[in-house]
XYZ file of C-alpha atoms in Angstrom:
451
model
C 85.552 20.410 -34.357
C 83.732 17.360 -35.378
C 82.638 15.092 -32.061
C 83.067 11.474 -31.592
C 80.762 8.910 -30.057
C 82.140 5.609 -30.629
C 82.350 5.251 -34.050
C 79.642 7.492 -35.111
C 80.932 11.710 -35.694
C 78.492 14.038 -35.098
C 78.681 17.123 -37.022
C 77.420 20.235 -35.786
C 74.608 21.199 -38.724
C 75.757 24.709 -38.467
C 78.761 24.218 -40.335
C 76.459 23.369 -43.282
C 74.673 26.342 -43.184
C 75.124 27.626 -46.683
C 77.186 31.138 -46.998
C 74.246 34.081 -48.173
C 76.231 35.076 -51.095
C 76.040 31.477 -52.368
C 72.202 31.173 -51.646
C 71.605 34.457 -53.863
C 73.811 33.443 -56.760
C 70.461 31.148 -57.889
C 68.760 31.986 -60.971
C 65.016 32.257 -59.154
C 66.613 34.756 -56.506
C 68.229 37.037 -58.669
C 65.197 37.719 -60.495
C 63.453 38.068 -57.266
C 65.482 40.612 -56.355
C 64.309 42.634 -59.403
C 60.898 41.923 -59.170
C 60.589 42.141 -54.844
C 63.483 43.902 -53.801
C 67.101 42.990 -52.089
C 65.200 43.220 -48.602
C 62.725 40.734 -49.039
C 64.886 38.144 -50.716
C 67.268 38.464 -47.310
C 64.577 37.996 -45.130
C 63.607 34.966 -47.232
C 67.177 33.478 -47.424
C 67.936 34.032 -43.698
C 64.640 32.130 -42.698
C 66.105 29.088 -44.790
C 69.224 29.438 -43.203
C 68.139 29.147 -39.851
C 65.904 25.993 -40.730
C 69.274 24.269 -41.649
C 70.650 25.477 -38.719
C 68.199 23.577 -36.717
C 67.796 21.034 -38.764
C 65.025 20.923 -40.147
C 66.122 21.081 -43.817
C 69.072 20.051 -45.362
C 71.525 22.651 -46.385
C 70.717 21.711 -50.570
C 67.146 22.403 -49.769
C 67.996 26.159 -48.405
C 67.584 27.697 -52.167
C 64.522 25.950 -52.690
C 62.516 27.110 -49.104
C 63.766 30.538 -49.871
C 61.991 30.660 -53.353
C 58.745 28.997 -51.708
C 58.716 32.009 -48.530
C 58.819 34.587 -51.505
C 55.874 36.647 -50.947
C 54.027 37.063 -54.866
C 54.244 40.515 -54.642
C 56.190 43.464 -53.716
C 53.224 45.266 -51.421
C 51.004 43.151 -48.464
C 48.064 43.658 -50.278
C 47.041 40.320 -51.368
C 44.449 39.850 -54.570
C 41.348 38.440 -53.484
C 38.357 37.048 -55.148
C 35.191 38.458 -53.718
C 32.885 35.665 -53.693
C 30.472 37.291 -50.936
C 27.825 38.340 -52.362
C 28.298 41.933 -51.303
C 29.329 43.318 -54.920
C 30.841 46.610 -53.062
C 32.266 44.907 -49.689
C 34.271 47.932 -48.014
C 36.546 45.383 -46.341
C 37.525 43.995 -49.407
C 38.429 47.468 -51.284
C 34.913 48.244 -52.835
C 34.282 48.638 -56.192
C 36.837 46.544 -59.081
C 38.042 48.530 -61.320
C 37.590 47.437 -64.767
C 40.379 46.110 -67.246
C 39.783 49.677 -68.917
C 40.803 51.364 -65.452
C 43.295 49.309 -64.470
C 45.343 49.998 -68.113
C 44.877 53.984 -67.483
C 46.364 53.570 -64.274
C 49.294 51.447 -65.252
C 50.137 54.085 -68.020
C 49.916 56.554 -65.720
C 52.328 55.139 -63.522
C 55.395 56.686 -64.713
C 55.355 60.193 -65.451
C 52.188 61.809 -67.166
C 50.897 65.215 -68.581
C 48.664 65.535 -65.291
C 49.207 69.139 -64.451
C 50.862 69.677 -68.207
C 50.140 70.744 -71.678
C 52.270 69.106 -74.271
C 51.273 71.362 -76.990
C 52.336 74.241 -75.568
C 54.865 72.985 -72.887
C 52.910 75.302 -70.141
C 51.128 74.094 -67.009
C 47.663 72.840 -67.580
C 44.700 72.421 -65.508
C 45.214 69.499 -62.888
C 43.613 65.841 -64.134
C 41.184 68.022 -66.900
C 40.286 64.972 -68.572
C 38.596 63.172 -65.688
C 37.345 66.313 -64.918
C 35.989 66.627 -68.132
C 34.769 63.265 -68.257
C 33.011 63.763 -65.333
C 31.358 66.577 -66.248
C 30.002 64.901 -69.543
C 28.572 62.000 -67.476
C 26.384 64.337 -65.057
C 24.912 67.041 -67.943
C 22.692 68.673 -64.852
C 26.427 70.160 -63.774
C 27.888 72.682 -64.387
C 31.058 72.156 -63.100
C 32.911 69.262 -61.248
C 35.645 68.694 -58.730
C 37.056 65.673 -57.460
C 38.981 64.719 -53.766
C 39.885 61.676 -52.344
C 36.694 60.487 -51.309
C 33.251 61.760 -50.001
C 34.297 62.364 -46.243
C 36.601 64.813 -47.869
C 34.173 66.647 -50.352
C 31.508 67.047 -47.230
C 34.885 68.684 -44.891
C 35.510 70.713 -48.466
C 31.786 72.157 -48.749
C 31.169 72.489 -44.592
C 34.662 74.362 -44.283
C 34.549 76.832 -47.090
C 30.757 77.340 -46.679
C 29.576 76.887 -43.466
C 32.848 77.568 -41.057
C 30.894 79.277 -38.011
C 27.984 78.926 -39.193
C 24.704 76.438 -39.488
C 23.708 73.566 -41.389
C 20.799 72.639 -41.291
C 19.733 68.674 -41.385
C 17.167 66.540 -40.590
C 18.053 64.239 -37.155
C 16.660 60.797 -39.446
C 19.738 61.838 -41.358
C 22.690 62.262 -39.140
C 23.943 58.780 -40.229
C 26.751 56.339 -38.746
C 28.720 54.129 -40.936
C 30.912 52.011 -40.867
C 34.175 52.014 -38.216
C 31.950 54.198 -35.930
C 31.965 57.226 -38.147
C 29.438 59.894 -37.638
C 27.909 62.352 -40.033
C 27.887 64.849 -36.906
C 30.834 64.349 -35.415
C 32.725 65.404 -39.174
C 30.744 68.513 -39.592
C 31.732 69.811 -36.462
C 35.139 69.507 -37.004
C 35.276 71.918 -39.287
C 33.906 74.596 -37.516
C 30.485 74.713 -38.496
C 27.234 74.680 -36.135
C 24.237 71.532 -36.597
C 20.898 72.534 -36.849
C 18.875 69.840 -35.916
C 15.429 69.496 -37.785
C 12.480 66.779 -37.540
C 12.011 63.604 -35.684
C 14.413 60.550 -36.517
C 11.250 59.030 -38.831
C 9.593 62.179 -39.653
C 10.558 65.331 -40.999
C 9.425 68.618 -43.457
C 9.995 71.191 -45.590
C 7.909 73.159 -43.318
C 10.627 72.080 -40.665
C 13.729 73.104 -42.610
C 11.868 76.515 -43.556
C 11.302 77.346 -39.965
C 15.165 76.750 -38.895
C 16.869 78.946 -41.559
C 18.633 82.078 -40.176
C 21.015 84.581 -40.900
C 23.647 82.138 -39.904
C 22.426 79.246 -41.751
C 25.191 78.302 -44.345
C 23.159 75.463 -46.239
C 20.487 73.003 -46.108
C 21.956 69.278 -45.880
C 19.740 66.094 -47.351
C 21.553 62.977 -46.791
C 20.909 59.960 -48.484
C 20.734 57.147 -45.462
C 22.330 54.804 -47.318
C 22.815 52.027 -45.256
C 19.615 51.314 -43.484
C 15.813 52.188 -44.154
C 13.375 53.564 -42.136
C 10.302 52.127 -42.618
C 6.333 52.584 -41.515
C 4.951 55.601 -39.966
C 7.680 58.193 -42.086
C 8.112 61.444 -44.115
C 11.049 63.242 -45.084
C 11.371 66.179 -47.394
C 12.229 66.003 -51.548
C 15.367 67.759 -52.882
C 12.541 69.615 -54.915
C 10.606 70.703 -51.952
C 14.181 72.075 -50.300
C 15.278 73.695 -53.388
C 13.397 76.827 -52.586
C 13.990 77.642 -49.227
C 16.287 80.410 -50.236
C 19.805 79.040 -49.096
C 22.101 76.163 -50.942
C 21.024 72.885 -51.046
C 23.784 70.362 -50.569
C 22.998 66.917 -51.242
C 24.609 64.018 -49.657
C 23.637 60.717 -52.185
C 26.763 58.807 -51.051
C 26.425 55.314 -53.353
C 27.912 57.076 -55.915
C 25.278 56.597 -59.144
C 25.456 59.324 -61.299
C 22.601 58.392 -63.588
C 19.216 56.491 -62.318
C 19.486 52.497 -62.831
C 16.900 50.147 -63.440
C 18.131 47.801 -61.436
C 17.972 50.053 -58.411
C 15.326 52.586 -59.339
C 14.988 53.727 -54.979
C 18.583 54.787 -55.727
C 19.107 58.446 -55.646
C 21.329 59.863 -58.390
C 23.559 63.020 -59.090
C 21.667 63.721 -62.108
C 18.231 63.328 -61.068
C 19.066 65.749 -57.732
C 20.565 68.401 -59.343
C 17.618 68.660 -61.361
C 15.479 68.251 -59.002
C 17.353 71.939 -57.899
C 20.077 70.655 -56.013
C 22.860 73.040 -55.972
C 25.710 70.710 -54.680
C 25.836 67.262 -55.078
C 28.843 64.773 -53.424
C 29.248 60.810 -54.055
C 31.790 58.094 -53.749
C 33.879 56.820 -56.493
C 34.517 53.586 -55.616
C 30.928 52.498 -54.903
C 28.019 52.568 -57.687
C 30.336 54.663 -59.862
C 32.894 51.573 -60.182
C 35.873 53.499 -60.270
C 38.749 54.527 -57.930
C 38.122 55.679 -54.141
C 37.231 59.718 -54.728
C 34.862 62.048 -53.349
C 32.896 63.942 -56.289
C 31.750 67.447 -56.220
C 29.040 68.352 -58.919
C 26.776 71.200 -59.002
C 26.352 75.017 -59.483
C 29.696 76.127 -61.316
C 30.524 79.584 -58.175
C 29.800 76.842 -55.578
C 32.686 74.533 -57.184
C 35.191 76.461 -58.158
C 35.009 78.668 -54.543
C 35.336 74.893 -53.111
C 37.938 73.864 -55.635
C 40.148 77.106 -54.608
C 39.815 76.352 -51.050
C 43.022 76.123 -49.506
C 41.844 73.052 -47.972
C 41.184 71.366 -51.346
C 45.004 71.134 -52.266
C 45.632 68.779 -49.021
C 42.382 66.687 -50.515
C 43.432 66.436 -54.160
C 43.580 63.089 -55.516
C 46.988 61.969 -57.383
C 47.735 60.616 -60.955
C 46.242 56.771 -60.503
C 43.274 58.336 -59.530
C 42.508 60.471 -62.099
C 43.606 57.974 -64.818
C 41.021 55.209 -63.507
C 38.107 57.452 -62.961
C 38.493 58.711 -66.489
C 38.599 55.702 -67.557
C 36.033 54.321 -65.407
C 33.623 56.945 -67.133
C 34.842 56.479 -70.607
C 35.328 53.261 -70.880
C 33.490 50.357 -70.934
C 30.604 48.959 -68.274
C 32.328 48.514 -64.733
C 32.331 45.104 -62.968
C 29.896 46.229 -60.280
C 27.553 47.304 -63.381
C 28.098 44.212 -65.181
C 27.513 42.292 -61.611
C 23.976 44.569 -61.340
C 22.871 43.579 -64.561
C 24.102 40.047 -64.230
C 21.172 37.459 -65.344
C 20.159 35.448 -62.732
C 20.044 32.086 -65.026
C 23.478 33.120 -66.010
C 24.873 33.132 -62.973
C 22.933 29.096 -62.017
C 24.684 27.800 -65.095
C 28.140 29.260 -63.966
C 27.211 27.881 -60.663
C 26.499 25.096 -62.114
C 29.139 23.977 -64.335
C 31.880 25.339 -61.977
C 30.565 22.879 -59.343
C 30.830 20.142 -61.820
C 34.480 20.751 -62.405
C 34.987 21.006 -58.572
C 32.972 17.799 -57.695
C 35.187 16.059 -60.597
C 38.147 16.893 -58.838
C 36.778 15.586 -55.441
C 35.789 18.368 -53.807
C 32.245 18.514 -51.790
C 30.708 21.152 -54.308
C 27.126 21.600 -55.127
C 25.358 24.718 -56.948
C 22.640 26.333 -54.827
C 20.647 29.535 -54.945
C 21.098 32.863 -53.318
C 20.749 36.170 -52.164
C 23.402 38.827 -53.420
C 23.989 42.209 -52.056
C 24.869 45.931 -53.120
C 26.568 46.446 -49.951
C 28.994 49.752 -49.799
C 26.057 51.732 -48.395
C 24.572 50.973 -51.732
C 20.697 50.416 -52.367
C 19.754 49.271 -48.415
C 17.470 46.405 -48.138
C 17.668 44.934 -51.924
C 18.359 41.678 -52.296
C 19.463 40.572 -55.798
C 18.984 36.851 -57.021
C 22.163 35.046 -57.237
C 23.850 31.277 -57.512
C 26.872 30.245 -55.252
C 28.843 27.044 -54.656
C 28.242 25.263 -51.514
C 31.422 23.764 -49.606
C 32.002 22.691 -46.171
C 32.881 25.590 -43.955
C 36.177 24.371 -43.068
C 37.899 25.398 -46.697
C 36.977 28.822 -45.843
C 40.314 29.790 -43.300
C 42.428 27.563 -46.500
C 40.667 29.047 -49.581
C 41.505 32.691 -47.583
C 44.800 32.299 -46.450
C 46.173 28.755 -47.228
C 49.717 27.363 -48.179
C 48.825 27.637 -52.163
C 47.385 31.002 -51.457
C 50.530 31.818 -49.423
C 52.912 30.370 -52.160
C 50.772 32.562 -55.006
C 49.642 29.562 -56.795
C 45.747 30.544 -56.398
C 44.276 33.444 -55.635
C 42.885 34.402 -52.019
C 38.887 33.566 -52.066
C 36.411 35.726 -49.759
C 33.232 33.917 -49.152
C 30.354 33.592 -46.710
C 28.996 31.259 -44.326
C 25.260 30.161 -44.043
C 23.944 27.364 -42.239
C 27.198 25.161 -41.506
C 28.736 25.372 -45.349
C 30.373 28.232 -47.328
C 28.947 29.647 -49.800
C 30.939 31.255 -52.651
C 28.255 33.594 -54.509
C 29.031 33.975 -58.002
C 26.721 37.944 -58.890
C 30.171 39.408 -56.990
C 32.631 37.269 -58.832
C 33.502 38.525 -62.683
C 33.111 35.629 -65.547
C 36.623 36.403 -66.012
C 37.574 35.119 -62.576
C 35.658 31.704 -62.812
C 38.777 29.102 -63.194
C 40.960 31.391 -60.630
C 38.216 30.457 -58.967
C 38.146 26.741 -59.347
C 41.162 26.460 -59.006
C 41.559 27.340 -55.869
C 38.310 25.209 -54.709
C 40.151 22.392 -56.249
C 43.612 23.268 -54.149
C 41.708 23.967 -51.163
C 39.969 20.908 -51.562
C 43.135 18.424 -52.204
C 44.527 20.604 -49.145
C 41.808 19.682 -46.775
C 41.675 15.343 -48.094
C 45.488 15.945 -47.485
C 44.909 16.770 -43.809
């Protein structure tokens, strides 16, 4: 009941909270529901509610703040622009997949002939067109497999080859990366014994020769790829190891399957095998520019024993996978090629024209020069000429995470900063991104003037 103070009534505001069905009978909320599910929408129309329940927005405004704490999308995963230089930052999901890969995986979203032949209405070997794919790309194979990423396809190989027995690798290889994952500590877990060879900077063939045994299940040459040993070092070729009378399994991690002349130091599938490699494994989502996968090429008894390892049905990679690496190897150049290859003029005048459209709009944006990197434990120590945009370091929390980035209107931008500004390097962003990516300077900008 209404209560009186004088001659003013004061009405409790949660009488005009707004009934739920009523707030969900709005146009923009019953397409929501379609497009983000019943769930969401509730937890979007509640939240208005109880801001009119304490006031803080009138109960006609309760349709309107429900629309604007939509999230874009169904999933947390927000789109980001990778403006960091790093063209394969692990944080940020590696490698993009290119509008080729991205189309195979939507049609392969619903059901597919991945395990099917349509001819002949019988099962069919599982994802044969990657696989086939795959095997076209690398001609020093003879015969591919693929798991969910390169962790996996070194478990794969160590288990079915080496359970209870040796491998044999050099110490300057037994790598960390990132998240405090060791090469050593993954080996073991399957079973299989290290044999330690060499000294962390210098090691042999004549030091591999002298550890194999009875029990030694392979020889193990990792590719270090994210540091570099330099000055007073030696380690042994894939050629030199190739004849030491026991498998050679090579580690090259980055994921390159043929050499590339902007990285020439980069080891390759190709060029290892035929150097007398007889297992190879990489990363898909790094070099390659495809989906996250662990590849398998090499001597065809060596894959298909791995490939009808019990183990390799809990490491098999679905659908969406397959789809984009196919695609990834078919189709066109992948952003992270096109971001290798990327003219270093090219990428000033981008810098400089998008800065120019920023600056117009009033935001403190100037072109400058700088350093790019491969990053994904990708070509170590090579530093790639790039351009960026220079900002003031406080639009980096609002270009990231801001209300227009919250609200969907721009896209989340990653950058860097250096010396007191941010720096939004342009060799990691596609061409196609550029006026996503002004845009949201210019929002992030108008934010900050806004206070």
């Amino acid at each position: 009941m209404p209560l009186r103070a004088g001659m003013v009534t004061l009405v409790d505001p949660r009488r005009h909270v707004p009934r739920t069905d009523v707030v969900l009978t709005d146009p923009r909320l019953t397409a929501a529901q379609r497009r983000l599910g019943r769930g969401r929408v509730l937890a979007a129309v509640r939240d208005a509610q109880d801001q009119v329940r304490s006031g803080s927005i009138a109960a006609a405004q309760a349709a309107d703040q429900a629309v604007a704490g939509l999230p874009p999308l169904a999933a947390t995963l927000t789109p980001v622009i990778n403006a960091t230089g790093v063209l394969l930052h692990t944080n940020l999901g590696r490698a993009q997949l290119s509008a080729a890969a991205r189309e195979a995986v939507m049609a392969a979203a619903g059901s597919t002939d991945v395990e099917f032949d349509l001819a002949t209405g019988t099962r069919s070997r599982r994802g044969r067109g990657a696989l086939e794919a795959l095997r076209r790309a690398v001609p020093a194979a003879e015969a591919v497999h693929v798991v969910n990423n390169n962790a996996a396809a070194l478990v794969l190989a160590a288990t079915a080859l080496a359970a209870g027995r040796e491998i044999v690798v050099s110490r300057g290889e037994l790598i960390e990366i990132g998240d405090g994952f060791r090469l050593p500590d993954l080996l073991c877990s399957t079973g299989a014994r290290i044999r330690e060879v060499g000294t962390t900077n210098r090691t042999s063939a004549a030091d591999y020769a002298a550890a194999i045994g009875p029990d030694t299940a392979f020889v193990l040459k990792v590719h270090p790829s994210n540091y570099r040993i330099e000055g007073f070092t030696a380690s042994a070729s894939v050629a030199e190891l190739a004849g030491l009378g026991v498998p050679l399994v090579g580690d090259i991690g980055s994921g390159l399957l043929a050499p590339h002349r902007a990285i020439p130091d980069e080891p390759d599938a190709d060029s290892w095998l035929r150097a007398g490699a007889d297992l190879v494994t990489a990363s898909g989502d790094k070099l390659l520019g495809g989906p996250q996968a662990g590849l398998l090429l090499g001597r065809a008894d060596l894959v298909s024993g791995l490939a009808r390892h019990p183990l390799a049905r809990a490491l098999r990679v679905d659908k969406l996978t397959l789809a984009a690496l196919e695609a990834t190897i078919e189709g066109p150049p992948a952003p992270v090629s096109e971001a290798l290859a990327a003219d270093a003029a090219g990428l000033t005048d981008r810098a400089e024209r998008l800065a120019r459209a920023a600056a117009a709009a009033g935001a403190d944006c100037r072109a400058v020069a700088s350093s790019a990197a491969v990053g994904g434990g990708g070509a170590p120590g090579v530093t790639l000429p790039s351009a960026a945009l220079s900002l003031p370091e406080d639009l980096a929390p609002v270009l990231r995470a801001g209300p227009a980035v919250r609200r969907g209107e721009v896209m989340a931008v990653v950058g860097r900063v250096e010396n007191g500004r941010l720096l939004l390097d342009l060799r990691s962003v596609p061409p196609g991104d550029d006026e996503r990516l002004a845009a949201a300077v210019i929002a992030a900008a108008d934010r900050a003037d806004r206070g």
